[in-house]
Amino acid sequence: MPKIKCVGVLTSGGDSPGMNAAIRAVTRAAIYHGLTVKAIYHGYKGLMEGEILPFVTENVSNIIQRGGTIIKTARCPEFHTPGGRRQAYANMQREGIDALVVIGGDGSLRGARAFAEDFNVPIVGIPATIDNDLCGTDSTIGYSTALNTIVEAVDKLRDTASSHERLFFVEVMGREAGFLALNGAIAGGAEAAIIPEYVTEKDQLAEYIENGFRKTKSSSIVLVAESPETGGAMGVAERVEKEYPAFNVRVTILGHVQRGGTPSAEDRILAGRMGVSAVDALLDGQRNVMIGIDNDTIVQVPFSQAVKKNKPIDNMLMDALHILSI
């Protein structure tokens, strides 16, 4: 395999807190090993359109505490076409980029996998998504910060829920995964979590209301994953208003506020470790792998395993929430 001299780094898909810390780690680790670094702006779209600039240490100074991504991100349907990937590869060759580090979530790593298969490009992925839905890693960059944002919001909502004896349905992000809703409910002291892995039926919802709201508490907070399977917080609230009209129901949708903000210490440390490990993996001749964390140990996960659908929820977490909500 040809020696790697230049590494390209890009962020793709939805932004998440800690992406900048990962960019910083990749850049500084590559420079430490004598490599040159080129930043690709606006993700795969920028790779296709040639938005590529050299990066040195100064480019990543004072960014570890910033949310979002300094090299921007974008969705790029064109990259999913063979012609789009050919155009991206041509730009990569012209810029002298020998390998890529892709920082992003499920869709980003699927794109990386297709690109690597088409052109035999060495690519290492770094999981950065608040959804925490990638297999092979205990946590993804941004998940910790988003969870803290949710808990802070729930703590504040608890005050008004108690004051007015209301039932609050709080919608959180997560797409097809319920990690934010479930762990946010446990950490925030919520009474229940409605997640796509355990779609709540009428009798379950009735149990939440009867046992958690009517019998023992003057107020309740239920976290709802935004997934179509759950119907979202608005859908669940509408069902309650029809079936239990006596309850004072309110809905709060946290939305994109979950993606922003200063990354937590946990996310900064995770990004730093993964960024350094991504460069090490490339220098060791690894390709088509995602850097993961398993029981506090860095691991390398094949793209094919990382993007498997439906990362499982630990059933013990749901049991714990049920016990703690009594």
Coordinates of C-alpha atoms in Angstrom, one line a residue, residues 29 47 116-117 142 154 183 196 232 243 264 274 277 288 295:
A29 CA -2.1 13.9 15.4
L47 CA -15.2 17.1 -1.7
A116 CA -13.8 3.2 -0.2
E117 CA -15.3 0.3 -2.2
G142 CA -22.1 14.6 20.9
V154 CA -36.4 18.5 31.9
N183 CA -31.4 7.8 29.3
P196 CA -39.4 3.3 18.8
G232 CA -43.9 12.1 18.4
E243 CA -58.8 9.3 25.8
S264 CA -19.1 18.2 27.6
M274 CA -10.8 8.9 18.6
S277 CA -6.6 6.7 17.1
N288 CA -12.9 0.9 6.1
N295 CA -15.7 -0.5 27.9

